Coordinates of C-alpha atoms in Angstrom, one line a residue:
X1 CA 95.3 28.4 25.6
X2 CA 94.3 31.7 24.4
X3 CA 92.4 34.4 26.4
X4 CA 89.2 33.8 25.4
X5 CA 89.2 30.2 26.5
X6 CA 90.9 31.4 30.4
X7 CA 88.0 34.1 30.2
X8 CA 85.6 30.9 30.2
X9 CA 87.6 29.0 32.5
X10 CA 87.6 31.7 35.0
X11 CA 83.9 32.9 34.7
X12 CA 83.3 28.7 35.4
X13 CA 85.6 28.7 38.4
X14 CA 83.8 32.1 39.7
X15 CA 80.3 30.9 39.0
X16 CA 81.4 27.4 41.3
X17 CA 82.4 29.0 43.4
X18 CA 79.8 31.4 44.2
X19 CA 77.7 28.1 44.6
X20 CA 79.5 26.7 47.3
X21 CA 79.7 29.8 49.0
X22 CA 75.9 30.1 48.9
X23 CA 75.7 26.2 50.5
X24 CA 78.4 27.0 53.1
X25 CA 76.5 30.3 53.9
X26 CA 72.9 28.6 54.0
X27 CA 74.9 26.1 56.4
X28 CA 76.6 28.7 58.7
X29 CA 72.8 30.0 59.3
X30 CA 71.3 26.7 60.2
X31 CA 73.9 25.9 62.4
X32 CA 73.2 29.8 63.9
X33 CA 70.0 28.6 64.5
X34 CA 70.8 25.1 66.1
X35 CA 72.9 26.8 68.4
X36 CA 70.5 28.8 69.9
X37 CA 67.9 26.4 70.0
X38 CA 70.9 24.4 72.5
X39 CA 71.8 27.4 74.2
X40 CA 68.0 28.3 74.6
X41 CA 67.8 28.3 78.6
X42 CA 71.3 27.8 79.8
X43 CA 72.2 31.1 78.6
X44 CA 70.2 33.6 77.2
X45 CA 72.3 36.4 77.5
X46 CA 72.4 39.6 75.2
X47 CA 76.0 39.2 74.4
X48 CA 75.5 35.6 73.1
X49 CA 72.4 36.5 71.0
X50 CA 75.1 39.5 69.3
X51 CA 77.9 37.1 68.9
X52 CA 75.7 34.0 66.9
X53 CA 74.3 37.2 64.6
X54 CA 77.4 38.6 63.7
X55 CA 78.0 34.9 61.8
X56 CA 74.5 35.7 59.9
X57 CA 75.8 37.0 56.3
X58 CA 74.3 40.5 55.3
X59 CA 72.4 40.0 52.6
X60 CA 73.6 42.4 49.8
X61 CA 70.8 44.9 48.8
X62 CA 69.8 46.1 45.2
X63 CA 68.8 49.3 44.3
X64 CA 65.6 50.3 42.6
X65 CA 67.7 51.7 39.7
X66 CA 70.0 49.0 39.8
X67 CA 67.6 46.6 39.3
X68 CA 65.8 48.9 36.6
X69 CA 68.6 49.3 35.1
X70 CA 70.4 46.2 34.3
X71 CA 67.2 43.7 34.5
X72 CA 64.1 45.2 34.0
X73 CA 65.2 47.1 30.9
X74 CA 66.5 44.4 28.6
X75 CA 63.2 42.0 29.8
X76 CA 61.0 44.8 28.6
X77 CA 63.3 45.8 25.1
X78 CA 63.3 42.4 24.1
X79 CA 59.6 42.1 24.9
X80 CA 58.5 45.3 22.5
X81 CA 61.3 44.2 20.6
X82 CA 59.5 40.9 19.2
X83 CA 55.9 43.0 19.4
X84 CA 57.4 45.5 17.1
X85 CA 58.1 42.6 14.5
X86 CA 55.0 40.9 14.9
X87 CA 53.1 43.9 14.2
X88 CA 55.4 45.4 11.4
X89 CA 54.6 41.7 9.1
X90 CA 51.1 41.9 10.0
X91 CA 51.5 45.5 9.2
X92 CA 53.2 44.3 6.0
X93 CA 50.2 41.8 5.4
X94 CA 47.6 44.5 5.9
X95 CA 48.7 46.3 3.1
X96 CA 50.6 43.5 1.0
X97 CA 54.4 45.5 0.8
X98 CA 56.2 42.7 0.1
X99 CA 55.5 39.1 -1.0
X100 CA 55.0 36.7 1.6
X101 CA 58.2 35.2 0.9
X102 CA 60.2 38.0 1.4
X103 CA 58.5 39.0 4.8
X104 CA 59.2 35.6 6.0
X105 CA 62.8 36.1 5.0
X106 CA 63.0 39.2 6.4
X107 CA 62.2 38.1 9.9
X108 CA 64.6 35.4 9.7
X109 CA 67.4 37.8 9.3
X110 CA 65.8 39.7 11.9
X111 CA 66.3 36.4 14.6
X112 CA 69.6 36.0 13.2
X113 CA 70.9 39.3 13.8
X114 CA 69.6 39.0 17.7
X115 CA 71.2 35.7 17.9
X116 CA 74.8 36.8 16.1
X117 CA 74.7 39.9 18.3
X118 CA 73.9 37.8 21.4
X119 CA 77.1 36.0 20.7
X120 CA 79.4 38.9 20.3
X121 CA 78.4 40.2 23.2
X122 CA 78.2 37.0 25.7
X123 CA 81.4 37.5 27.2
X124 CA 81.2 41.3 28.6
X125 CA 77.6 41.5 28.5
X126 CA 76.1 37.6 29.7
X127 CA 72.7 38.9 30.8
X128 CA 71.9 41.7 28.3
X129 CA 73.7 38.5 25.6
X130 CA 70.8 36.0 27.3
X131 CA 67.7 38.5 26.9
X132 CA 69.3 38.8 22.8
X133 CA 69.6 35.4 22.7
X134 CA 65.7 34.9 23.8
X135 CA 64.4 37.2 21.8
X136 CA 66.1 35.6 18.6
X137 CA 64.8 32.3 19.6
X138 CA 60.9 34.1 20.2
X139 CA 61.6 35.6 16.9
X140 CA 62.4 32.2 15.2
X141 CA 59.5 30.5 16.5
X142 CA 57.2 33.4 15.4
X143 CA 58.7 33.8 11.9
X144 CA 58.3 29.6 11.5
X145 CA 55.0 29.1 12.8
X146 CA 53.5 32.2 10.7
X147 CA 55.4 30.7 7.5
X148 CA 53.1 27.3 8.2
X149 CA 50.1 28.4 9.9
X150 CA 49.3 31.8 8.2
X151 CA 51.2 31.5 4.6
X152 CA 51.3 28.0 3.6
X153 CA 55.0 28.4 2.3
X154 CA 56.4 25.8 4.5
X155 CA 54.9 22.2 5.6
X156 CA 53.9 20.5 8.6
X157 CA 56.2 18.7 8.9
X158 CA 59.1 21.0 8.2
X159 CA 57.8 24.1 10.5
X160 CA 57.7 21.1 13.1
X161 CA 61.3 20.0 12.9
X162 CA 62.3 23.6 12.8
X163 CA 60.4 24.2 16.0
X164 CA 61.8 21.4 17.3
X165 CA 65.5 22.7 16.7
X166 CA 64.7 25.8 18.3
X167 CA 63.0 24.1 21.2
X168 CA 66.1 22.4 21.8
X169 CA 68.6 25.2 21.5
X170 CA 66.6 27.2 23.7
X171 CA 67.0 24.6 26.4
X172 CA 70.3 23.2 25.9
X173 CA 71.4 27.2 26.2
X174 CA 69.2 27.4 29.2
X175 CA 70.5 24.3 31.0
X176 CA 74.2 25.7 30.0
X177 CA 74.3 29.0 31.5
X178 CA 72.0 27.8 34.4
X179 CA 69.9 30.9 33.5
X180 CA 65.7 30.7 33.6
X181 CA 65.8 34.2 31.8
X182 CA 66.5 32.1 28.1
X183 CA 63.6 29.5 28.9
X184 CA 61.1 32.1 30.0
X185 CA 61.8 34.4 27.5
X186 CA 62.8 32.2 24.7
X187 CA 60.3 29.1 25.5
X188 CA 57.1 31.0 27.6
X189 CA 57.4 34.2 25.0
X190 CA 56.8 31.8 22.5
X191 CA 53.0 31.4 23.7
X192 CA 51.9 34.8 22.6
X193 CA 53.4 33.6 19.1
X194 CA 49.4 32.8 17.6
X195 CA 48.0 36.1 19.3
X196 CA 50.0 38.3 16.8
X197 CA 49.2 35.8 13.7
X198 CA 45.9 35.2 13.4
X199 CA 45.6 32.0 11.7
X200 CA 42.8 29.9 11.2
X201 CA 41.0 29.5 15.0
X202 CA 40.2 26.5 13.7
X203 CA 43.1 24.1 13.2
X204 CA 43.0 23.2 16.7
X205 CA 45.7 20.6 15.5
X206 CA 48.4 23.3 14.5
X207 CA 47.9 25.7 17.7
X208 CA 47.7 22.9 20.3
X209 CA 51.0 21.1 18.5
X210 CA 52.8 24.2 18.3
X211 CA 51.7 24.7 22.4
X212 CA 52.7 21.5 22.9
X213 CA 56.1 21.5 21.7
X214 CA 56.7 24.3 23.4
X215 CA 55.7 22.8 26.7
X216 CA 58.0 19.6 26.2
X217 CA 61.1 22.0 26.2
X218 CA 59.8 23.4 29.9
X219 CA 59.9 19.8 30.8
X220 CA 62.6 19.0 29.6
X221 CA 63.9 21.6 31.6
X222 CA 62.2 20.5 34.8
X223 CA 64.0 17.4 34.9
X224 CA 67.3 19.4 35.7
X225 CA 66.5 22.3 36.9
X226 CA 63.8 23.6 39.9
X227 CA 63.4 26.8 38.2
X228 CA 59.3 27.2 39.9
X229 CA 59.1 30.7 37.9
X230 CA 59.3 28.8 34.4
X231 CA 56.7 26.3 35.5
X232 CA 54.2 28.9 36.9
X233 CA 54.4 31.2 33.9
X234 CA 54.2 27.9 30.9
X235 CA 51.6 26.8 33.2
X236 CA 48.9 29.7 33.5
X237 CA 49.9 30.9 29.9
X238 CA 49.0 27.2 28.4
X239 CA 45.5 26.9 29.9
X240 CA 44.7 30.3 29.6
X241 CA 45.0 29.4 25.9
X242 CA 43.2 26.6 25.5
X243 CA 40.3 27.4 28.2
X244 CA 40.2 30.5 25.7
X245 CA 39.6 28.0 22.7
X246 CA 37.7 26.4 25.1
X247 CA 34.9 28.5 26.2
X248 CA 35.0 30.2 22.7
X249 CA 34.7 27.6 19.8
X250 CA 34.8 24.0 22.1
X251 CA 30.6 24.1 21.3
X252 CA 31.3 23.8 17.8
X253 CA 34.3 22.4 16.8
X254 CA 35.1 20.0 20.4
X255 CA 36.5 16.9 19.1
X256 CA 38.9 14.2 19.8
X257 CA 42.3 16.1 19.5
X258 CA 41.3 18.8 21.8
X259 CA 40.2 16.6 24.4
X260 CA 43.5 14.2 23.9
X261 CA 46.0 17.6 23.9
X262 CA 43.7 18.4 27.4
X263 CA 45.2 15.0 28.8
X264 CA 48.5 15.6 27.8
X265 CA 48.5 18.9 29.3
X266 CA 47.3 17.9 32.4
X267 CA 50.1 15.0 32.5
X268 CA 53.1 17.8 31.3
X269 CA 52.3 19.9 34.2
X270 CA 51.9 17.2 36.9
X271 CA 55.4 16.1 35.6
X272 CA 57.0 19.7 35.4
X273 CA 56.1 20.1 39.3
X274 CA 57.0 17.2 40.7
X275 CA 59.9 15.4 38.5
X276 CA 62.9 17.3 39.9
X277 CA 62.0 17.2 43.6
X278 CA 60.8 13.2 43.7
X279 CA 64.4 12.6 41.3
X280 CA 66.5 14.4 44.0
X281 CA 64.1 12.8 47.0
X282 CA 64.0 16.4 47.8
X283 CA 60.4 17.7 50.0
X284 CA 57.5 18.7 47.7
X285 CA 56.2 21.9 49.2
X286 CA 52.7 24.1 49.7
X287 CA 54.3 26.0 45.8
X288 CA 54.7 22.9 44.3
X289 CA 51.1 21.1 45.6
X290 CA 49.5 24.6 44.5
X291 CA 50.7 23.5 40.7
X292 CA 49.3 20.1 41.5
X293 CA 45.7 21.5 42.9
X294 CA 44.9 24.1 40.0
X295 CA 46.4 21.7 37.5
X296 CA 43.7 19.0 38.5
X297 CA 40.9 22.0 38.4
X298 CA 41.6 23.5 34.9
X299 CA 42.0 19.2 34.1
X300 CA 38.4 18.8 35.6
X301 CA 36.8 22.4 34.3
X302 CA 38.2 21.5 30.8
X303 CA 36.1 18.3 30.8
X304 CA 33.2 19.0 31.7
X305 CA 33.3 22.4 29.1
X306 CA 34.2 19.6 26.6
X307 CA 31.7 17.3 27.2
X308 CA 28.8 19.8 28.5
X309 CA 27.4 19.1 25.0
X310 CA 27.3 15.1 25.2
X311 CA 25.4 12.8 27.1
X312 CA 24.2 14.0 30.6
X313 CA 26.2 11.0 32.6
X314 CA 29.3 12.2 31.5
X315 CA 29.8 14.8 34.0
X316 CA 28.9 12.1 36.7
X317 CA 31.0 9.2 35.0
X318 CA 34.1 12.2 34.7
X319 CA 33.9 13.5 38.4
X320 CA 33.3 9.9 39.9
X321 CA 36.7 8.9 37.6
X322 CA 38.5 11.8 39.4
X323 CA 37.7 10.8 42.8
X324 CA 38.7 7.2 42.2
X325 CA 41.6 7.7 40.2
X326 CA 42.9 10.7 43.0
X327 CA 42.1 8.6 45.9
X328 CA 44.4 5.7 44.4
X329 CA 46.5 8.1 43.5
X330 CA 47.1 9.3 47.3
X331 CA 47.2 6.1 48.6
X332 CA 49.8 4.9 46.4
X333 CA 51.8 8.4 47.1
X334 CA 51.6 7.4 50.9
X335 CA 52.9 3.8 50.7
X336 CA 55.9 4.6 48.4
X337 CA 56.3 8.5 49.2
X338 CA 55.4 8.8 53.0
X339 CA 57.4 11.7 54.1
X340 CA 56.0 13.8 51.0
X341 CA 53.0 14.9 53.0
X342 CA 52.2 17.8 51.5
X343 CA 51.8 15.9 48.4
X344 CA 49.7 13.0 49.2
X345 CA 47.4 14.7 51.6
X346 CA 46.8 17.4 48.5
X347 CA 45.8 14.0 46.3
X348 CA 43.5 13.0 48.9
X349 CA 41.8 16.2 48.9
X350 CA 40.9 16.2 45.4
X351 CA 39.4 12.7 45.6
X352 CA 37.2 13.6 48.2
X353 CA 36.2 16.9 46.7
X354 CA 35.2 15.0 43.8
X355 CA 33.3 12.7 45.6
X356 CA 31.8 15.2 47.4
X357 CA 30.6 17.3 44.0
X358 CA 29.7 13.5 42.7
X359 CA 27.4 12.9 45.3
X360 CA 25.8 16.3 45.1
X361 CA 25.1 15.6 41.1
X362 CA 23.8 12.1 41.7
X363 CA 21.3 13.4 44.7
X364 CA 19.3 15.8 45.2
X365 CA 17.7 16.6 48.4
X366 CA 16.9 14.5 51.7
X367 CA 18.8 11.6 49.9
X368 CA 21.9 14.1 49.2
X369 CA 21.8 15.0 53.0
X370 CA 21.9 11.6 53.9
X371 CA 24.4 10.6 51.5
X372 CA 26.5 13.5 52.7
X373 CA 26.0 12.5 56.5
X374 CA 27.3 8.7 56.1
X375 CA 30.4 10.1 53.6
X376 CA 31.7 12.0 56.6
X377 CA 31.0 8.7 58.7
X378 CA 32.9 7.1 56.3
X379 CA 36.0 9.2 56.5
X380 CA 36.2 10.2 60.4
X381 CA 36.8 6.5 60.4
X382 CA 38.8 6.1 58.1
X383 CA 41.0 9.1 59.7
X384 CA 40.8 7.7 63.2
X385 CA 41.9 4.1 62.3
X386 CA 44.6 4.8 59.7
X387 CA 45.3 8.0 61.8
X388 CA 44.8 10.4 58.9
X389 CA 44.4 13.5 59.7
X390 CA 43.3 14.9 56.5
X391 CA 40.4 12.6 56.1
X392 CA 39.0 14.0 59.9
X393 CA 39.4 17.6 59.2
X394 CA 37.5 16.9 55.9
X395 CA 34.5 14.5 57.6
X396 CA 34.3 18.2 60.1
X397 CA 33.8 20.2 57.2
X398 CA 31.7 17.8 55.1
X399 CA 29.7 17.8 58.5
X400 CA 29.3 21.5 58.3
X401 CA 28.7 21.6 54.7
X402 CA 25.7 19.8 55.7
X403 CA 24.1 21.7 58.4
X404 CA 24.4 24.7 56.1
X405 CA 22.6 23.1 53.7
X406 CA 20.1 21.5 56.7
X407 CA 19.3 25.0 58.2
X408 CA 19.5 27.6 54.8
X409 CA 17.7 24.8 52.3
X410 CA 16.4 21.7 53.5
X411 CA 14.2 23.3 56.3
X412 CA 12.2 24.9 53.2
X413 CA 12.2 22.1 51.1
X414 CA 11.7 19.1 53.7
X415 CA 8.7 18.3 55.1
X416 CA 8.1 17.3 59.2
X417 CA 9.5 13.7 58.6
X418 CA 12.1 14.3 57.0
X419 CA 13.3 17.6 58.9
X420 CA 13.5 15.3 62.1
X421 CA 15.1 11.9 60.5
X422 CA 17.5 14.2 59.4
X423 CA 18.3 16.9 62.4
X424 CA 17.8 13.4 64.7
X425 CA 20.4 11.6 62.2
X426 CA 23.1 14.2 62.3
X427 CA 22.9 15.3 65.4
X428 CA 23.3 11.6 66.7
X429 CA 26.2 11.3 64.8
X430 CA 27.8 14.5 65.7
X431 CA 27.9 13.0 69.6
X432 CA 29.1 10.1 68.7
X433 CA 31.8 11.6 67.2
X434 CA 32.2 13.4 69.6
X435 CA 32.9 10.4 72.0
X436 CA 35.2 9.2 69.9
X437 CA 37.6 12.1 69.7
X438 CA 37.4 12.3 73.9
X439 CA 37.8 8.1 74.1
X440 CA 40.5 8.1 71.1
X441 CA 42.0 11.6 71.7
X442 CA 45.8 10.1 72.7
X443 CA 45.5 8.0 69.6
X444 CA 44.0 10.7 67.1
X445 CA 46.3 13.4 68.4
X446 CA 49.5 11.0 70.3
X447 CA 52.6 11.4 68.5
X448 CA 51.9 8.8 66.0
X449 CA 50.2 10.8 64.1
X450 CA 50.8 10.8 60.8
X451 CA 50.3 14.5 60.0
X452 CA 51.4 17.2 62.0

């Protein structure tokens, strides 16, 4: 065995190590913690509370320069690094230097030089070798998809397998040195990619493939690592993109591929938040149910942008589909995933948000306030029998969404009748419910309730 190879054997060992000191310190402060919650009462003593703290690990701290210095720098070289050569070929284009063929070439040598210099220095230098190694797979990925999209000089279906290549070095290298700096840098830089070569806006096809591809490497990714950083950044870069192409050219060029690369979108980024932590039965949290939320949003915004142009129902038929599919959705997610709160409660409040907005599309008016009065009947029921506490809290505020709109709008627009069917109607229900919550309040709030 020569050096080298120890080197790598020893920098594996250390890294391992470091791990399981991390657990065993995580576990020392839990265990800190139990204690006192025991001791809490039987001795509260200032000389106990010192002697649990001293076994609380100082946590190391970074300097400003420090971090500056060995982070921040290489990020933001390798960042002005790949704008530099984005702008030097379109610089080239501009004013035709070189043949297209030699450009192309050129920036190929560029990646390779970033990637051979990455190598040399992975041993001494790992993090300023990673931030190389990103920017040669950024580079790669620009240099291929300007060759295809911009200068014709390679096909389809070549530019794809060569993105495909690099998709999968740049996570095999992620997933290998357990480092998120190679997928953000080499996989989310890669989004910026059709900012600095302006192709033709519209191929929908080529840009949404190329995002696309890029976006199956970050889920690759998710399915064996939790790295909530990569997910966040692919995930706002991706629809900023195409709710950009969206809102600019969806009126005149809005066809079937755009609206198919919308559902798969939607379905990468469900799957990026949640795969890791439902695989490890580990507990989806308020970060991950955020992704979930907004995801279903953009999903829902990008829709109706799409098909604001087509038949008035679809808006109806499209919001009525999302509170139907979201409320099976979270009842499935509470039979087979019942501790995942966080998760299933967020589902149910989609679905009746949607049917809230779908009601309020379908109605107008007295029937609207109505409609809106029996819906949060229908689901202070619900919540009281099934002991749901997300469906009561959301009856409550459907109840004052309704008053609002019963004092600030319908008292112009009502006539006599209907202003006391309707203040008689609600506020008849409203005591009832009332008498519900004082007759039912050990079951509603006992400790069988679902939902803390």
């Amino acid at each position: 065995m020569d050096n080298e190879e120890k080197i790598n054997e020893l920098m594996k060992k250390m890294e391992a190590f470091s791990g399981e000191i991390e657990r065993y310190r995580e576990e020392i402060i839990l265990m800190r913690k139990e204690i006192l919650q025991l001791r809490n009462g039987n001795d509260g003593s200032e000389d106990f509370v010192k002697k649990i703290n001293v076994l609380k690990p100082a946590k190391p701290t970074l300097g400003v320069e420090n971090f500056i210095g060995l982070k921040l720098i290489n990020f933001v070289g390798i960042i002005v690094l790949i704008t530099g050569l984005s702008i030097g070929v379109k610089y080239a284009i501009d004013i035709n230097l070189i043949s297209p063929f030699m450009r192309i070439l050129l920036t190929y040598i560029a990646g390779a030089f970033l990637f051979i210099l990455s190598a040399r220095l992975r041993k001494k230098y790992q993090l300023l070798s990673i931030i190389l190694f990103s920017g040669a797979m950024a580079s790669a990925y620009f240099t291929t998809y300007a060759a295809f999209e911009y200068y014709n000089i390679i096909p389809r279906s070549i530019a794809f397998l060569l993105m495909l290549v690099l998709t999968a070095l740049t996570v095999y290298f992620s997933l290998k040195y357990d480092k998120k700096e190679i997928a953000i840098l080499g996989l989310v830089g890669a989004y910026g990619i059709p900012f600095f070569v302006k192709g033709n806006s519209e191929n929908v096809a080529a840009l949404f493939s190329y995002i696309f591809l890029v976006n199956s490497g970050v889920l690759l990714i998710s399915f064996k690592k939790y790295w909530l950083a990569l997910t966040y950044i692919s995930f706002f870069t991706t629809w900023i993109i195409y709710l950009s192409w969206v809102i600019i050219y969806s009126a005149d060029h809005a066809n079937d591929i755009s609206i198919l690369f919308c559902y798969l979108f939607f379905i990468f980024f469900m799957l990026s938040s949640l795969v890791f932590k439902v695989m490890k039965r580990l507990p989806i949290d308020q970060s991950d149910v955020f992704i979930v939320i907004a995801n279903s949003v953009v999903f829902y915004f990008s829709l109706f942008s799409l098909y604001k142009s087509g038949d008035s129902n679809s808006i109806e038929i499209i919001t009525l589909s999302f509170a139907m599919a979201y409320l099976l959705a979270g009842i499935t997610l509470r039979k087979f995933l019942f501790l995942q709160g966080y998760l299933y409660n967020s589902v149910f409040c989609i679905s009746l948000t949607a049917f809230t907005i779908f009601a309020a599309i379908k109605y107008t008016s007295f029937t609207l306030t109505i409609v809106w009065v029996v819906m949060a009947i229908v689901l202070f029921i619900v919540g009281m029998i099934y002991r749901l506490k997300i469906f009561r809290i959301s009856s409550i505020i459907l109840f004052a969404i309704t008053l609002i709109k019963l004092l600030l709008i319908d008292s112009v627009d009502f006539n006599s009748v209907e202003k006391v069917i309707a203040y008689l109607f609600i506020g008849i229900v409203l005591l009832v419910i009332s008498f519900l919550y004082q007759k039912f309040k050990k079951i509603i709030f006992g400790e069988v309730e679902s939902e803390s």
